[in-house]
Every structure is written in C-alpha cells, then in structure tokens.
Coordinates of C-alpha atoms in Angstrom, one line a residue:
X29 CA 208.1 -14.5 -39.5
X30 CA 207.0 -18.1 -39.4
X31 CA 206.4 -18.1 -43.1
X32 CA 209.8 -16.7 -43.8
X33 CA 211.3 -19.4 -41.6
X34 CA 209.3 -22.0 -43.5
X35 CA 210.5 -20.6 -46.8
X36 CA 214.1 -20.6 -45.7
X37 CA 214.1 -24.2 -44.4
X38 CA 212.4 -25.2 -47.7
X39 CA 215.1 -23.5 -49.9
X40 CA 218.1 -24.1 -47.8
X41 CA 217.9 -26.9 -45.3
X42 CA 215.3 -29.3 -46.6
X43 CA 216.9 -32.8 -47.7
X44 CA 220.3 -31.1 -47.8
X45 CA 223.2 -32.5 -46.0
X46 CA 226.3 -30.3 -45.2
X47 CA 229.5 -31.4 -43.6
X48 CA 229.9 -28.5 -41.3
X49 CA 227.9 -25.9 -39.5
X50 CA 230.0 -23.2 -41.4
X51 CA 228.7 -24.4 -44.6
X52 CA 225.1 -24.4 -43.2
X53 CA 225.7 -20.7 -42.2
X54 CA 227.1 -19.8 -45.6
X55 CA 224.0 -21.2 -47.2
X56 CA 221.7 -19.1 -45.0
X57 CA 223.7 -16.0 -45.8
X58 CA 223.7 -16.7 -49.5
X59 CA 219.9 -17.2 -49.4
X60 CA 219.5 -14.0 -47.4
X61 CA 221.2 -12.1 -50.1
X62 CA 219.3 -13.6 -52.9
X63 CA 215.8 -13.3 -51.6
X64 CA 214.2 -9.9 -52.4
X65 CA 212.1 -7.8 -49.9
X66 CA 209.2 -8.3 -52.2
X67 CA 209.3 -12.0 -51.8
X68 CA 209.5 -11.6 -47.9
X69 CA 206.5 -9.2 -48.0
X70 CA 204.6 -11.6 -50.2
X71 CA 205.2 -14.6 -47.8
X72 CA 204.4 -12.5 -44.7
X73 CA 201.2 -11.1 -46.5
X74 CA 200.0 -14.9 -46.9
X75 CA 200.3 -15.3 -43.2
X76 CA 198.3 -12.2 -42.5
X77 CA 195.6 -13.1 -45.1
X78 CA 195.0 -16.5 -43.6
X79 CA 193.4 -15.1 -40.4

C-alpha cells in the first residue's frame, strides 16, 4: 500500500498547487479512475520483492 501511496503522490500531488481541497480530491478521483489494476499490482509486487 505504501508504494501505491508513493505513486499517487508522485502523479497527483508532487510539485502541484491547487486552490481548494475540492480540486485536490477531484485530482485523486481522476487518478484513481485512470490507473489500472495491473499497475497497482505491479507497484505492490515491487514492495513484496524488495524483502
């Protein structure tokens, strides 16, 4: 889960300014609709394979 959080921060929040919290929530929702389950699985597998 931490890797998914890391990816979301990188793609949605990193070095991006928004005027309101609602805009930020909208960005999170858009990102959540665009990322595929395969991408999430790949990121999570990276976390498992490290240890």
